[in-house]
Coordinates of C-alpha atoms in Angstrom, one line a residue:
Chain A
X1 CA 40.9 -32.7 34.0
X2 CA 38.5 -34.2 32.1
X3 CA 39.1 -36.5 28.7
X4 CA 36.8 -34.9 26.1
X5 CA 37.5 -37.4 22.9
X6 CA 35.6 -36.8 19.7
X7 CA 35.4 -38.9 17.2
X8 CA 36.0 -36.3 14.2
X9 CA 35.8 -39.0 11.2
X10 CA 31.5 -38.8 12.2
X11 CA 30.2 -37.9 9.3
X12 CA 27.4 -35.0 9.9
X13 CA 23.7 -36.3 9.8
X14 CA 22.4 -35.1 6.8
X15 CA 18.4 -34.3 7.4
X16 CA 16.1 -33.3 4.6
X17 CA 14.0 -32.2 7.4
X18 CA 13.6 -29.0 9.0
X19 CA 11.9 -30.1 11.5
X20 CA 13.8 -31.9 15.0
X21 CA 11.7 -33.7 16.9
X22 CA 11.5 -32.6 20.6
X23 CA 13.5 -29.5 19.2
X24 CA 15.1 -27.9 22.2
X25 CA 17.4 -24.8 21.4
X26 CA 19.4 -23.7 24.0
X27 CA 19.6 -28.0 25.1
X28 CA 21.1 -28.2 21.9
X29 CA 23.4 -24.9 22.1
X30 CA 24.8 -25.6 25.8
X31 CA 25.6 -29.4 23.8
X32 CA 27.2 -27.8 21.0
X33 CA 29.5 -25.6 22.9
X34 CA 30.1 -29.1 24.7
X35 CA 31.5 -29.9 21.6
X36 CA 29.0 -32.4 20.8
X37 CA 29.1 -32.1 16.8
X38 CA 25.5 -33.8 16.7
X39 CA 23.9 -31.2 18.1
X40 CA 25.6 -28.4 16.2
X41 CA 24.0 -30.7 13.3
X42 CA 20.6 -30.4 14.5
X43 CA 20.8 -27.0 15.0
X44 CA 22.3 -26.5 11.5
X45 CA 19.2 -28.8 10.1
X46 CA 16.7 -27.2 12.1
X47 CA 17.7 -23.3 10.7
X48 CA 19.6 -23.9 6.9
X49 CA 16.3 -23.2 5.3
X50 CA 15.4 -20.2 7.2
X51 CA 19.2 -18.8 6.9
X52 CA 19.6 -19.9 3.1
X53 CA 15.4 -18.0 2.3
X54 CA 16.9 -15.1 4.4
X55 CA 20.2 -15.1 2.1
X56 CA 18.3 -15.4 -0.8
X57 CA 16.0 -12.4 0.2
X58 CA 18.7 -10.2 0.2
X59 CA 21.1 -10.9 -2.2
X60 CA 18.7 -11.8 -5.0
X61 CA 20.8 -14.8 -6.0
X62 CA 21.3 -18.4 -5.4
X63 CA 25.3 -18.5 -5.7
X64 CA 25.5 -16.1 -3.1
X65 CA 23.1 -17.9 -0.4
X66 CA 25.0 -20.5 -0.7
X67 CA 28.2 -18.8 0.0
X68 CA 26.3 -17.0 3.1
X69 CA 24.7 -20.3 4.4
X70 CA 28.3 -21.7 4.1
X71 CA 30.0 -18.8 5.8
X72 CA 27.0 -18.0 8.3
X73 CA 27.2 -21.9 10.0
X74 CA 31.1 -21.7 9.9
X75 CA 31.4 -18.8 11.6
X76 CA 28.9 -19.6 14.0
X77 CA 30.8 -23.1 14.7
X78 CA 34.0 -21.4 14.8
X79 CA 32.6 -18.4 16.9
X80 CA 30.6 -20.6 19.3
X81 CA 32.3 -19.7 22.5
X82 CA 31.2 -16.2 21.9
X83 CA 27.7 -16.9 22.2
X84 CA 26.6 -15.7 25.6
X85 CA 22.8 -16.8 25.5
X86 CA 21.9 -13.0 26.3
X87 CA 19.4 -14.0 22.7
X88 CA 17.8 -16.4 21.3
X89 CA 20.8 -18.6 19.3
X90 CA 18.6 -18.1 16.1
X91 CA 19.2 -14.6 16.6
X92 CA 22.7 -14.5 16.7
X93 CA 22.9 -16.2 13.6
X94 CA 20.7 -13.8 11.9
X95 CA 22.9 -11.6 12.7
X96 CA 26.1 -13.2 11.1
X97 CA 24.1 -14.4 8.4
X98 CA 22.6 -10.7 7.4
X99 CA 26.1 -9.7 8.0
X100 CA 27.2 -12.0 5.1
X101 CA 23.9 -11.3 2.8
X102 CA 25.1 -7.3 2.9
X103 CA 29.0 -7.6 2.3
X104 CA 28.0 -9.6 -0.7
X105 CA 25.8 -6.9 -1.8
X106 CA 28.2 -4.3 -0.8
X107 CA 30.8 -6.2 -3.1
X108 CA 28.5 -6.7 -6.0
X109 CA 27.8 -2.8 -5.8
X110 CA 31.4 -1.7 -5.1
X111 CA 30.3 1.7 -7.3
X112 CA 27.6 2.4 -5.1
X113 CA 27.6 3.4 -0.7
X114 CA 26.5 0.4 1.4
X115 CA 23.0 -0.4 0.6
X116 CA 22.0 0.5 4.3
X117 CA 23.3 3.8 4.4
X118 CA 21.2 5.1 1.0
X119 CA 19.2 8.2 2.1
X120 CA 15.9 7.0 2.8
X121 CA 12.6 8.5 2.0
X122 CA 11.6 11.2 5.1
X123 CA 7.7 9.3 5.0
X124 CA 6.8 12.6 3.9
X125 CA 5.3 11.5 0.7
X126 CA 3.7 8.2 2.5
X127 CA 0.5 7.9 0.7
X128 CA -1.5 4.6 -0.9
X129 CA -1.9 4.9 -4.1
X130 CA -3.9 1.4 -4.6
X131 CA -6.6 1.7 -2.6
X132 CA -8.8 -1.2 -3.3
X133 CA -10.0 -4.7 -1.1
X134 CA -8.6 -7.6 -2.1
X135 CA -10.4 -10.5 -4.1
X136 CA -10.1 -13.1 -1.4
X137 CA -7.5 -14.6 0.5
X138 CA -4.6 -15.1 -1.8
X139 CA -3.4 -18.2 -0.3
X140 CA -6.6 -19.6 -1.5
X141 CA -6.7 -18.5 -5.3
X142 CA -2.9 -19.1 -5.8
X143 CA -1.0 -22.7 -5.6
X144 CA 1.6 -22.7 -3.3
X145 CA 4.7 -21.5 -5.7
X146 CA 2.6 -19.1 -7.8
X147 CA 2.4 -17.2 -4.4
X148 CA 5.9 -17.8 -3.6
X149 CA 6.9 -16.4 -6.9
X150 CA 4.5 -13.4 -6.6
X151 CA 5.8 -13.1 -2.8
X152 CA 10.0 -13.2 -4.4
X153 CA 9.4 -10.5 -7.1
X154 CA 7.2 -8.3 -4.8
X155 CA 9.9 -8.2 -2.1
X156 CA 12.7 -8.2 -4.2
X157 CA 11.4 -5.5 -5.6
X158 CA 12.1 -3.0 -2.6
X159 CA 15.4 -1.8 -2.0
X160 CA 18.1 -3.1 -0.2
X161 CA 17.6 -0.8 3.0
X162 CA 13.7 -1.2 2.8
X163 CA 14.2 -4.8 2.4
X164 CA 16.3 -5.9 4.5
X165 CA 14.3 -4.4 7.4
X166 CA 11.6 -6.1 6.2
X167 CA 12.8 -9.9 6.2
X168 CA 13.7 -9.6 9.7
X169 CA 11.1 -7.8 10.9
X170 CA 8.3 -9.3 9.6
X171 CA 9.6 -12.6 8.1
X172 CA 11.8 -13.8 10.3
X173 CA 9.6 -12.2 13.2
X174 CA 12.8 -10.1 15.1
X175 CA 11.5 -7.3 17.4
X176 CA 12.1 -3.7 16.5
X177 CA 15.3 -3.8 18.7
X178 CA 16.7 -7.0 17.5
X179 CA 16.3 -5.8 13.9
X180 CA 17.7 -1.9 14.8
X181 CA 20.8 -4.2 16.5
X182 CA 21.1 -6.4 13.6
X183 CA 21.2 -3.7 11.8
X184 CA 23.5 -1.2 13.4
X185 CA 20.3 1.2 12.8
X186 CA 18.2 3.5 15.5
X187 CA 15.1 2.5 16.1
X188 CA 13.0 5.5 15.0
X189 CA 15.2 4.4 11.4
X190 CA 13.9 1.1 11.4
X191 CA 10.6 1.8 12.2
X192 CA 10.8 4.5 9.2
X193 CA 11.6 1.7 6.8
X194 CA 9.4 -0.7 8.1
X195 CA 6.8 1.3 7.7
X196 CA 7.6 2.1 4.4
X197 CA 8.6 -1.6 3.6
X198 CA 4.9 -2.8 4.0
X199 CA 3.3 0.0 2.4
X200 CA 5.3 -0.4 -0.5
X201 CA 4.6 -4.2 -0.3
X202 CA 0.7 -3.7 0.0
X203 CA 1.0 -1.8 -2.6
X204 CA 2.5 -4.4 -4.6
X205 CA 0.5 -7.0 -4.1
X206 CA -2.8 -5.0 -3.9
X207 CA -2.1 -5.0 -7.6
X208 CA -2.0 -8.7 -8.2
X209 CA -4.6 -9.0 -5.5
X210 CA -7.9 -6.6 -5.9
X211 CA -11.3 -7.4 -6.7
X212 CA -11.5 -6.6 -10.3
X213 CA -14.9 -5.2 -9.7
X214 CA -13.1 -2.4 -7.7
X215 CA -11.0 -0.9 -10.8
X216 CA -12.7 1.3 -12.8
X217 CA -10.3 0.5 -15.4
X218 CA -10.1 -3.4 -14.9
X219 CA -12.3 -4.0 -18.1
X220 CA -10.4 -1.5 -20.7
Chain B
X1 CA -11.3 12.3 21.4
X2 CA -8.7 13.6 18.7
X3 CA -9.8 13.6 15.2
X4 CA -6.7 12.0 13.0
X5 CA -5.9 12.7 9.4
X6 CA -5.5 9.7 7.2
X7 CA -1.8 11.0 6.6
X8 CA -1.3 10.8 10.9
X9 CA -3.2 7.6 10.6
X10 CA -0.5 6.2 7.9
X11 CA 2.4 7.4 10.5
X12 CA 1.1 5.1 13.4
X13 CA -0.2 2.3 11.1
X14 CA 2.6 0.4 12.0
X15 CA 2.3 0.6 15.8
X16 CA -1.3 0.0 15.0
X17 CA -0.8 -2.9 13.1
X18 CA 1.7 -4.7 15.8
X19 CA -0.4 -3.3 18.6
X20 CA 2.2 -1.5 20.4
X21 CA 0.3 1.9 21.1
X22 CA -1.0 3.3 24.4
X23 CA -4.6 2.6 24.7
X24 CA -5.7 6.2 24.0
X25 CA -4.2 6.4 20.6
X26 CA -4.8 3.3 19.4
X27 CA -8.9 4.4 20.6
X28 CA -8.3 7.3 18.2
X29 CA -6.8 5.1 15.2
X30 CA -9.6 2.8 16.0
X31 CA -12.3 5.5 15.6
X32 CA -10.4 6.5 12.3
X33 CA -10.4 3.2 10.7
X34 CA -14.3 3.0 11.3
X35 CA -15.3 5.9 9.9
X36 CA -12.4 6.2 6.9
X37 CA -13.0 3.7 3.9
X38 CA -9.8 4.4 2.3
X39 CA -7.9 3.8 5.8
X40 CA -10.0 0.9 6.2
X41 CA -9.0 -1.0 3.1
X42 CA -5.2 0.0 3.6
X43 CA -5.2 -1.3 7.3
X44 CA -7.0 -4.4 6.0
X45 CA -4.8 -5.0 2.9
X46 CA -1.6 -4.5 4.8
X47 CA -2.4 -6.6 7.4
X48 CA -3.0 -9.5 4.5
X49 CA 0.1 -8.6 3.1
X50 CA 1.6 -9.1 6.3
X51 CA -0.1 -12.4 6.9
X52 CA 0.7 -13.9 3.6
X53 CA 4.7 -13.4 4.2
X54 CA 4.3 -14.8 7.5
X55 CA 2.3 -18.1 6.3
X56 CA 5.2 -18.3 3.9
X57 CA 7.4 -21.5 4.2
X58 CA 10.9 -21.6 3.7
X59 CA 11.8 -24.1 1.2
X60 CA 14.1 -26.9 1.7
X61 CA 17.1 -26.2 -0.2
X62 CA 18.8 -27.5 -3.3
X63 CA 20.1 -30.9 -2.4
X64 CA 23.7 -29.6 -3.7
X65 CA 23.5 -26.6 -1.6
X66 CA 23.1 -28.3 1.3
X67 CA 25.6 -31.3 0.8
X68 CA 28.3 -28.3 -0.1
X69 CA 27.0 -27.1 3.5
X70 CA 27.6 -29.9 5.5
X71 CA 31.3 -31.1 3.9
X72 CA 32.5 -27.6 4.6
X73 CA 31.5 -27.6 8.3
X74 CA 33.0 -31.4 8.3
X75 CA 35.9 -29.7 6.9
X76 CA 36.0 -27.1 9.4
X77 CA 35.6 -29.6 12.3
X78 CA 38.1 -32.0 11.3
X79 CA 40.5 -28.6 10.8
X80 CA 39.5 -26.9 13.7
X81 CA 38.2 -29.4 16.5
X82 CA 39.6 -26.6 19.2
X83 CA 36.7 -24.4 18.8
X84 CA 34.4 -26.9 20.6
X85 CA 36.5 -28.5 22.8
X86 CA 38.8 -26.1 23.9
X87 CA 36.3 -25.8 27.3
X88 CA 36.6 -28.9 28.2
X89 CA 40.7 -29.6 27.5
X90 CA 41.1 -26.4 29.7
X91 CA 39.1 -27.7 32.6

């Protein structure tokens, strides 16, 4: 039997960086599950923005990220064990994380069904309204937070169900099947709202975005 | 070769867009998109919209947020050290 002391007085590295150098996921998983509380830290440096943006994204609202981020890296510590490394770890703790983001809303909007089971839009009325090319890259006529802010309001914007498919999809760059999974959805629903996710969202942003010379009524 | 309405070509734009068709209807959405302005601009505008949400950073987080963050898991490890360790005590 094996001595396996820990030193639990450590205090966590604290890193304003996202960024581990030589970042190696599952090295630092298989350490974790060691019990080696550095590497947990890493990995909980390396993912608190993308989980805490991700929390955000959904619930609208700092105070509740924050709860999420809190309760998403617990469980995930406490829960460990259960990771089989049949995914990626990063998607594991999506999936706690969105877990989180949606019982918050489902709290928040006790009066209302869960936001995920809202009756969705058959597509049968999918049609662009804005049709119009944009003025040129937006990433090169906005500063860096004006984007972000047009970005925010756009997305939070959609609903919930649209949303949410949305962040993991095409933000946090999950395949179709990791997001249905996530989700507890069917694949054909995901793709429904996906689709109707970035239509929406082009539409959106084709608005803050076109060539002013394209609208006949830019100069009324 | 089929000739596709812009309302079919809206239904697979998303296949389209993350290149997951067979060959011979993404040659038909192809043909589409060439010879349809207003499917041309859409494709083109949603694939920036796409792009621009990818390019997007996250943030690093309030500096409160995260020190709340790590003294809960410090917490939670000092609490529960079992959770991690229980593997190797039971070897």
């Amino acid at each position: 039997m094996s001595v396996w002391l820990l030193d639990w007085r450590v205090t966590l590295r604290v890193s304003t960086s996202s960024t581990i150098p030589g970042f190696d996921e599952s090295a630092l998983v298989v350490r974790a599950k060691a019990g080696d509380m550095e590497a947990f830290s890493d990995l909980v440096s390396h993912y608190e923005r993308r989980v805490f943006r991700m929390a955000k994204q959904i619930t609208q609202n700092d105070d509740d990220a924050s709860d999420v981020l809190q309760e998403t890296f617990l469980k995930a510590y406490t829960h460990l064990d259960d990771f089989q490394g049949n995914s990626k770890f990063y998607t594991w703790l999506v999936r706690i994380a969105v877990n989180e983001a949606l019982m918050k809303l489902r709290k928040r909007r006790s009066d209302r069904t869960v936001p995920l089971d809202e009756p969705i839009d058959t597509g049968e009325d999918e049609v662009a309204r804005e049709i119009a090319v944009w003025d040129q890259n937006p990433e090169d006529s906005y500063s860096r937070d004006e984007l972000a802010r047009i970005l925010d309001e756009s997305i939070q914007s959609l609903k919930p169900a649209y949303r949410t498919v949305f962040i993991l999809r095409d933000i946090e760059e999950m395949s179709i099947e990791e997001t249905a999974e996530a989700l507890g959805l069917s694949i054909s629903a995901v793709k429904s709202r996906l689709l109707r996710a970035r239509l929406q969202l082009r539409e959106k942003l084709t608005r803050q975005f076109k060539r002013k010379g394209d609208d006949a009524f830019a100069y009324l | 070769m089929r000739l596709l309405t812009c309302k079919q070509f809206l239904q697979e734009l998303n296949d389209y867009l993350d290149e997951t068709l067979d060959p011979k209807m993404r040659a038909d959405l192809q043909r589409h998109v060439e010879e349809c302005p207003n499917c041309w601009v859409v494709c083109d505008t949603t694939q920036k919209t796409l792009r621009v949400f990818k390019g997007m950073e996250a943030q690093p987080i309030p500096g409160e947020i995260h020190s709340r963050l790590m003294a809960a898991l410090e917490k939670r490890m000092r609490d529960d050290p079992r959770s991690l360790c229980r593997r190797k005590t039971e070897v």
